[in-house]
Amino acid sequence: MDAKVGEGKLADAAERLEHLLAEAAPGEGALLPAWMRLAGLRRALRQPQRALEAVHHALTIAPLDFTALVMRASLLERLAPDDAGRAWHEALACRPDGPLPPPLAQAVAQGEAVHAAWSAARADRLEQVITPLCGGLEDDRAWRIRRLRDNVLRRTRPYRSSPTHFHYPALTEREFHPPSRFEWLEHFNAAAPAIRAEFEQLMASGRGELLPYLQYDDREALAQWRELNRNPDWTAVHLLRGGERVAANADACPHTMALLERVQQSVIPGASPNAMFSLLAPHTVIPPHVGVNNTRLLCHVPLIVPPGCWFRVGAETRPWREGEAFVFDDTIEHEASNPTDHLRVVMIFDLWHPDLDPLEQEAVAAIVAQESVAGDL
């Protein structure tokens, strides 16, 4: 058969290969390369429909084979243009990491253009459907409807709460929680300049206790943090730490401490409440990570934010803006970056997840405290 191909007798080679495949057991994994070779021969013979049939045999054996999916999408551009966009959507979802061989890379580049046009038209259709529904909403449903749209379009994907130690079931999972759930948030927004002034006065006095944000034993299984462990590029000035008041810092920030009394922070010996000023040095990245316990949320109060600093939680990325506080779930994968030439400062504190009632809070506090005392946390 190779001799026939070499002599340019593609039709004879294709017929012979097709005959051999017809006699083979259907779906046999070892036949995948043969079906793909047959598809290539049929395409070279300008028989796209027969090439597509061969590709479909290959996909029966390996439904997620990237090369087969790419060939199928390319063939559909000619045979059924209306179906080509979705075919490229399926193919590109299976794209492997790393560089592609030149011929395949060229086909994929062309397919990306087809896919982009198809995706834009699809997005327009969905927008026309949801705009009348979301236009008059004044609650959180508009966000959920638009996130459904973005998940369908694969602009975003679902992220779940994945705490490293404590997972309380059936709590609301949300990257950024609606500000309406926290009536005290506006007080922090209004007071942001005063909080910043207290921080700056504390640092100017030289009495502030500035510590690396991360401090752990190098033997611990926390490789994601290795570059930032005990690193002065990410530091903290603690007001409350593990349930203890850090007097040297807290005494200098009376207005800030008074504001914290408005917040329902958990009281767990050795664990919480916590509150601090977080300092991120220029050109420092905090890698993707998740927190310890989903029964708490975190609040950020941006105080000093050079333009360009950003924060991602799950599928949503937003810039910090001075005086615009927000509450998020740190047990959903999150990361941060200060790509600028200037320092970024954010106040951070923890609070109970609002879904927990007092009995549940008491149970969580008892379990976390016991684990902390036992040294298992």
Short mmCIF file of C-alpha atoms in Angstrom, two decimals, residues 98-353:
data_model
loop_
_atom_site.label_atom_id
_atom_site.label_comp_id
_atom_site.label_asym_id
_atom_site.label_seq_id
_atom_site.Cartn_x
_atom_site.Cartn_y
_atom_site.Cartn_z
CA GLY A 98 2.51 22.74 24.57
CA PRO A 99 3.36 23.55 20.95
CA LEU A 100 1.64 21.77 18.08
CA PRO A 101 3.29 20.33 14.95
CA PRO A 102 3.36 23.01 12.21
CA PRO A 103 0.64 21.54 9.93
CA LEU A 104 -1.70 20.99 12.88
CA ALA A 105 -0.90 24.44 14.31
CA GLN A 106 -1.82 26.04 10.97
CA ALA A 107 -5.15 24.21 10.86
CA VAL A 108 -5.90 25.19 14.45
CA ALA A 109 -5.09 28.86 13.76
CA GLN A 110 -7.58 28.87 10.89
CA GLY A 111 -10.11 27.08 13.07
CA GLU A 112 -9.75 29.63 15.86
CA ALA A 113 -10.94 32.33 13.47
CA VAL A 114 -13.99 30.24 12.56
CA HIS A 115 -14.64 29.55 16.22
CA ALA A 116 -14.31 33.23 17.18
CA ALA A 117 -16.94 34.27 14.64
CA TRP A 118 -19.27 31.47 15.76
CA SER A 119 -18.77 32.38 19.44
CA ALA A 120 -19.50 36.06 18.80
CA ALA A 121 -22.75 35.24 17.00
CA ARG A 122 -23.70 32.82 19.77
CA ALA A 123 -22.98 35.42 22.45
CA ASP A 124 -25.13 37.97 20.62
CA ARG A 125 -28.05 35.54 20.50
CA LEU A 126 -27.79 34.79 24.22
CA GLU A 127 -27.49 38.48 25.06
CA GLN A 128 -30.71 39.17 23.19
CA VAL A 129 -32.40 36.48 25.27
CA ILE A 130 -31.22 37.61 28.71
CA THR A 131 -31.20 41.41 28.35
CA PRO A 132 -35.01 41.75 28.71
CA LEU A 133 -34.88 39.48 31.76
CA CYS A 134 -31.98 41.18 33.56
CA GLY A 135 -32.72 44.80 32.72
CA GLY A 136 -35.12 45.49 35.58
CA LEU A 137 -33.63 43.23 38.24
CA GLU A 138 -32.41 44.87 41.43
CA ASP A 139 -31.25 41.73 43.20
CA ASP A 140 -28.60 39.06 42.70
CA ARG A 141 -30.44 37.14 40.00
CA ALA A 142 -28.96 39.22 37.18
CA TRP A 143 -25.44 38.15 38.20
CA ARG A 144 -26.46 34.47 38.28
CA ILE A 145 -28.16 34.68 34.87
CA ARG A 146 -25.12 36.36 33.31
CA ARG A 147 -22.75 33.87 34.90
CA LEU A 148 -24.85 31.05 33.39
CA ARG A 149 -24.42 32.79 30.01
CA ASP A 150 -20.65 33.06 30.52
CA ASN A 151 -20.35 29.42 31.63
CA VAL A 152 -22.28 28.29 28.56
CA LEU A 153 -19.92 30.32 26.38
CA ARG A 154 -16.92 28.95 28.31
CA ARG A 155 -15.81 32.44 29.15
CA THR A 156 -15.87 31.21 32.72
CA ARG A 157 -16.06 27.83 34.41
CA PRO A 158 -17.54 26.71 37.73
CA TYR A 159 -15.29 27.06 40.76
CA ARG A 160 -16.08 25.32 44.04
CA SER A 161 -15.17 25.98 47.63
CA SER A 162 -12.21 23.70 48.46
CA PRO A 163 -10.89 24.56 51.92
CA THR A 164 -7.69 22.88 53.02
CA HIS A 165 -9.00 21.85 56.47
CA PHE A 166 -12.61 22.67 57.39
CA HIS A 167 -15.55 22.26 55.02
CA TYR A 168 -19.01 22.95 56.36
CA PRO A 169 -21.63 21.52 53.95
CA ALA A 170 -24.33 23.40 52.06
CA LEU A 171 -23.05 26.94 52.57
CA THR A 172 -23.58 29.43 49.76
CA GLU A 173 -20.59 29.30 47.40
CA ARG A 174 -19.90 32.65 45.80
CA GLU A 175 -16.63 34.23 44.73
CA PHE A 176 -17.60 37.79 45.73
CA HIS A 177 -20.60 37.96 48.05
CA PRO A 178 -23.24 40.66 47.47
CA PRO A 179 -22.52 43.81 49.49
CA SER A 180 -26.20 43.92 50.49
CA ARG A 181 -25.58 41.01 52.90
CA PHE A 182 -23.24 43.15 55.03
CA GLU A 183 -24.76 46.39 56.26
CA TRP A 184 -21.50 47.48 57.90
CA LEU A 185 -19.60 47.48 54.57
CA GLU A 186 -20.56 51.07 53.74
CA HIS A 187 -19.10 52.25 57.03
CA PHE A 188 -15.71 50.88 55.98
CA ASN A 189 -16.02 52.50 52.56
CA ALA A 190 -16.77 55.87 54.14
CA ALA A 191 -13.97 55.48 56.66
CA ALA A 192 -11.30 54.27 54.21
CA PRO A 193 -9.39 57.60 54.27
CA ALA A 194 -9.35 57.58 58.08
CA ILE A 195 -8.19 53.94 58.16
CA ARG A 196 -5.44 54.76 55.69
CA ALA A 197 -4.37 57.76 57.79
CA GLU A 198 -4.06 55.58 60.90
CA PHE A 199 -2.01 53.04 58.96
CA GLU A 200 0.31 55.69 57.56
CA GLN A 201 0.77 57.33 60.96
CA LEU A 202 1.58 53.94 62.48
CA MET A 203 4.21 53.20 59.86
CA ALA A 204 5.70 56.70 60.08
CA SER A 205 6.06 56.36 63.83
CA GLY A 206 8.32 53.34 63.47
CA ARG A 207 6.29 51.49 66.11
CA GLY A 208 4.36 49.28 63.71
CA GLU A 209 5.18 45.58 63.86
CA LEU A 210 5.69 44.52 60.23
CA LEU A 211 5.94 40.75 59.63
CA PRO A 212 6.13 38.51 56.55
CA TYR A 213 2.59 37.50 55.64
CA LEU A 214 3.69 33.87 55.35
CA GLN A 215 5.83 32.17 57.98
CA TYR A 216 5.96 28.40 58.03
CA ASP A 217 8.45 25.58 58.37
CA ASP A 218 10.16 24.75 55.07
CA ARG A 219 9.36 21.05 55.54
CA GLU A 220 5.60 21.70 55.35
CA ALA A 221 3.73 20.64 52.19
CA LEU A 222 3.11 24.16 50.91
CA ALA A 223 5.25 24.36 47.78
CA GLN A 224 2.88 26.90 46.18
CA TRP A 225 4.04 29.45 48.74
CA ARG A 226 7.75 28.68 48.72
CA GLU A 227 8.88 31.88 46.99
CA LEU A 228 6.83 34.05 49.39
CA ASN A 229 7.61 32.22 52.64
CA ARG A 230 9.22 34.74 55.04
CA ASN A 231 9.53 37.06 52.04
CA PRO A 232 9.36 40.82 52.76
CA ASP A 233 7.62 41.34 49.40
CA TRP A 234 4.33 40.33 51.10
CA THR A 235 4.03 41.57 54.64
CA ALA A 236 1.36 42.30 57.22
CA VAL A 237 0.75 44.66 60.10
CA HIS A 238 -1.55 42.65 62.38
CA LEU A 239 -4.25 44.27 64.49
CA LEU A 240 -5.83 40.98 65.56
CA ARG A 241 -3.97 37.72 65.07
CA GLY A 242 -5.31 34.28 65.92
CA GLY A 243 -7.79 35.84 68.33
CA GLU A 244 -5.19 37.99 70.10
CA ARG A 245 -5.02 41.76 70.01
CA VAL A 246 -1.62 43.01 68.78
CA ALA A 247 -1.37 45.99 71.10
CA ALA A 248 1.58 47.74 69.43
CA ASN A 249 -0.45 48.09 66.24
CA ALA A 250 -4.04 48.17 67.49
CA ASP A 251 -3.44 50.98 70.00
CA ALA A 252 -2.35 53.23 67.11
CA CYS A 253 -5.55 52.53 65.13
CA PRO A 254 -8.49 53.28 67.46
CA HIS A 255 -10.92 54.31 64.70
CA THR A 256 -10.14 51.14 62.72
CA MET A 257 -10.58 48.94 65.79
CA ALA A 258 -13.91 50.58 66.57
CA LEU A 259 -15.14 49.80 63.06
CA LEU A 260 -14.21 46.15 63.49
CA GLU A 261 -16.62 45.94 66.43
CA ARG A 262 -19.47 46.31 63.91
CA VAL A 263 -18.45 43.06 62.21
CA GLN A 264 -19.55 39.60 63.33
CA GLN A 265 -16.12 38.04 63.53
CA SER A 266 -15.71 34.53 64.88
CA VAL A 267 -14.09 34.18 68.31
CA ILE A 268 -12.06 30.97 68.32
CA PRO A 269 -9.03 30.71 70.63
CA GLY A 270 -5.88 30.27 68.59
CA ALA A 271 -7.67 30.87 65.29
CA SER A 272 -9.71 34.08 65.09
CA PRO A 273 -10.63 36.90 64.86
CA ASN A 274 -7.98 38.24 62.51
CA ALA A 275 -7.46 41.71 61.06
CA MET A 276 -4.42 43.23 59.39
CA PHE A 277 -2.99 45.59 56.85
CA SER A 278 -1.61 43.57 53.93
CA LEU A 279 1.31 45.11 52.04
CA LEU A 280 2.18 43.80 48.59
CA ALA A 281 5.45 45.06 47.17
CA PRO A 282 5.87 46.23 43.56
CA HIS A 283 6.05 43.47 40.93
CA THR A 284 4.89 40.78 43.36
CA VAL A 285 2.45 37.99 42.50
CA ILE A 286 0.48 35.91 44.99
CA PRO A 287 -0.07 32.53 43.29
CA PRO A 288 -3.44 30.71 43.06
CA HIS A 289 -4.38 29.14 46.40
CA VAL A 290 -7.31 28.34 48.69
CA GLY A 291 -8.00 29.07 52.34
CA VAL A 292 -8.46 26.88 55.39
CA ASN A 293 -12.10 27.16 56.41
CA ASN A 294 -15.29 27.88 54.44
CA THR A 295 -17.28 28.95 57.52
CA ARG A 296 -15.53 32.29 57.34
CA LEU A 297 -15.33 34.90 54.62
CA LEU A 298 -12.74 37.63 54.15
CA CYS A 299 -13.21 41.34 53.62
CA HIS A 300 -10.78 43.55 51.69
CA VAL A 301 -10.77 47.31 52.28
CA PRO A 302 -8.45 48.79 49.62
CA LEU A 303 -6.43 51.68 51.04
CA ILE A 304 -3.44 52.31 48.74
CA VAL A 305 -3.87 50.86 45.26
CA PRO A 306 -1.74 51.85 42.26
CA PRO A 307 -3.67 51.49 38.97
CA GLY A 308 -3.15 48.03 37.49
CA CYS A 309 -3.31 45.93 40.64
CA TRP A 310 -5.81 43.09 40.34
CA PHE A 311 -7.43 40.30 42.34
CA ARG A 312 -9.03 37.11 40.99
CA VAL A 313 -11.43 34.82 42.84
CA GLY A 314 -12.62 31.84 40.82
CA ALA A 315 -13.87 33.06 37.45
CA GLU A 316 -14.05 36.75 38.35
CA THR A 317 -11.14 39.20 38.20
CA ARG A 318 -11.49 42.75 39.43
CA PRO A 319 -9.20 45.66 40.27
CA TRP A 320 -8.95 46.88 43.83
CA ARG A 321 -10.35 50.40 44.10
CA GLU A 322 -9.61 52.59 47.07
CA GLY A 323 -12.69 52.93 49.25
CA GLU A 324 -14.59 50.05 47.60
CA ALA A 325 -14.58 47.19 50.09
CA PHE A 326 -15.76 43.70 49.18
CA VAL A 327 -16.34 40.32 50.82
CA PHE A 328 -15.15 37.10 49.19
CA ASP A 329 -14.73 33.39 49.86
CA ASP A 330 -11.04 32.58 50.18
CA THR A 331 -11.71 28.82 49.94
CA ILE A 332 -12.40 29.35 46.24
CA GLU A 333 -9.17 29.51 44.24
CA HIS A 334 -7.83 33.07 44.22
CA GLU A 335 -4.69 34.99 43.30
CA ALA A 336 -3.41 38.56 43.26
CA SER A 337 -0.85 40.74 41.53
CA ASN A 338 0.82 44.10 41.95
CA PRO A 339 2.49 44.68 38.56
CA THR A 340 3.26 48.32 39.33
CA ASP A 341 6.27 50.20 40.69
CA HIS A 342 4.44 51.18 43.89
CA LEU A 343 3.26 49.57 47.14
CA ARG A 344 -0.28 48.19 47.43
CA VAL A 345 -2.00 48.19 50.86
CA VAL A 346 -5.31 46.49 51.69
CA MET A 347 -6.95 45.99 55.07
CA ILE A 348 -8.09 42.36 55.53
CA PHE A 349 -10.29 40.82 58.21
CA ASP A 350 -12.35 37.66 58.62
CA LEU A 351 -16.03 37.21 59.47
CA TRP A 352 -18.57 34.46 59.90
CA HIS A 353 -20.23 33.14 56.77
#
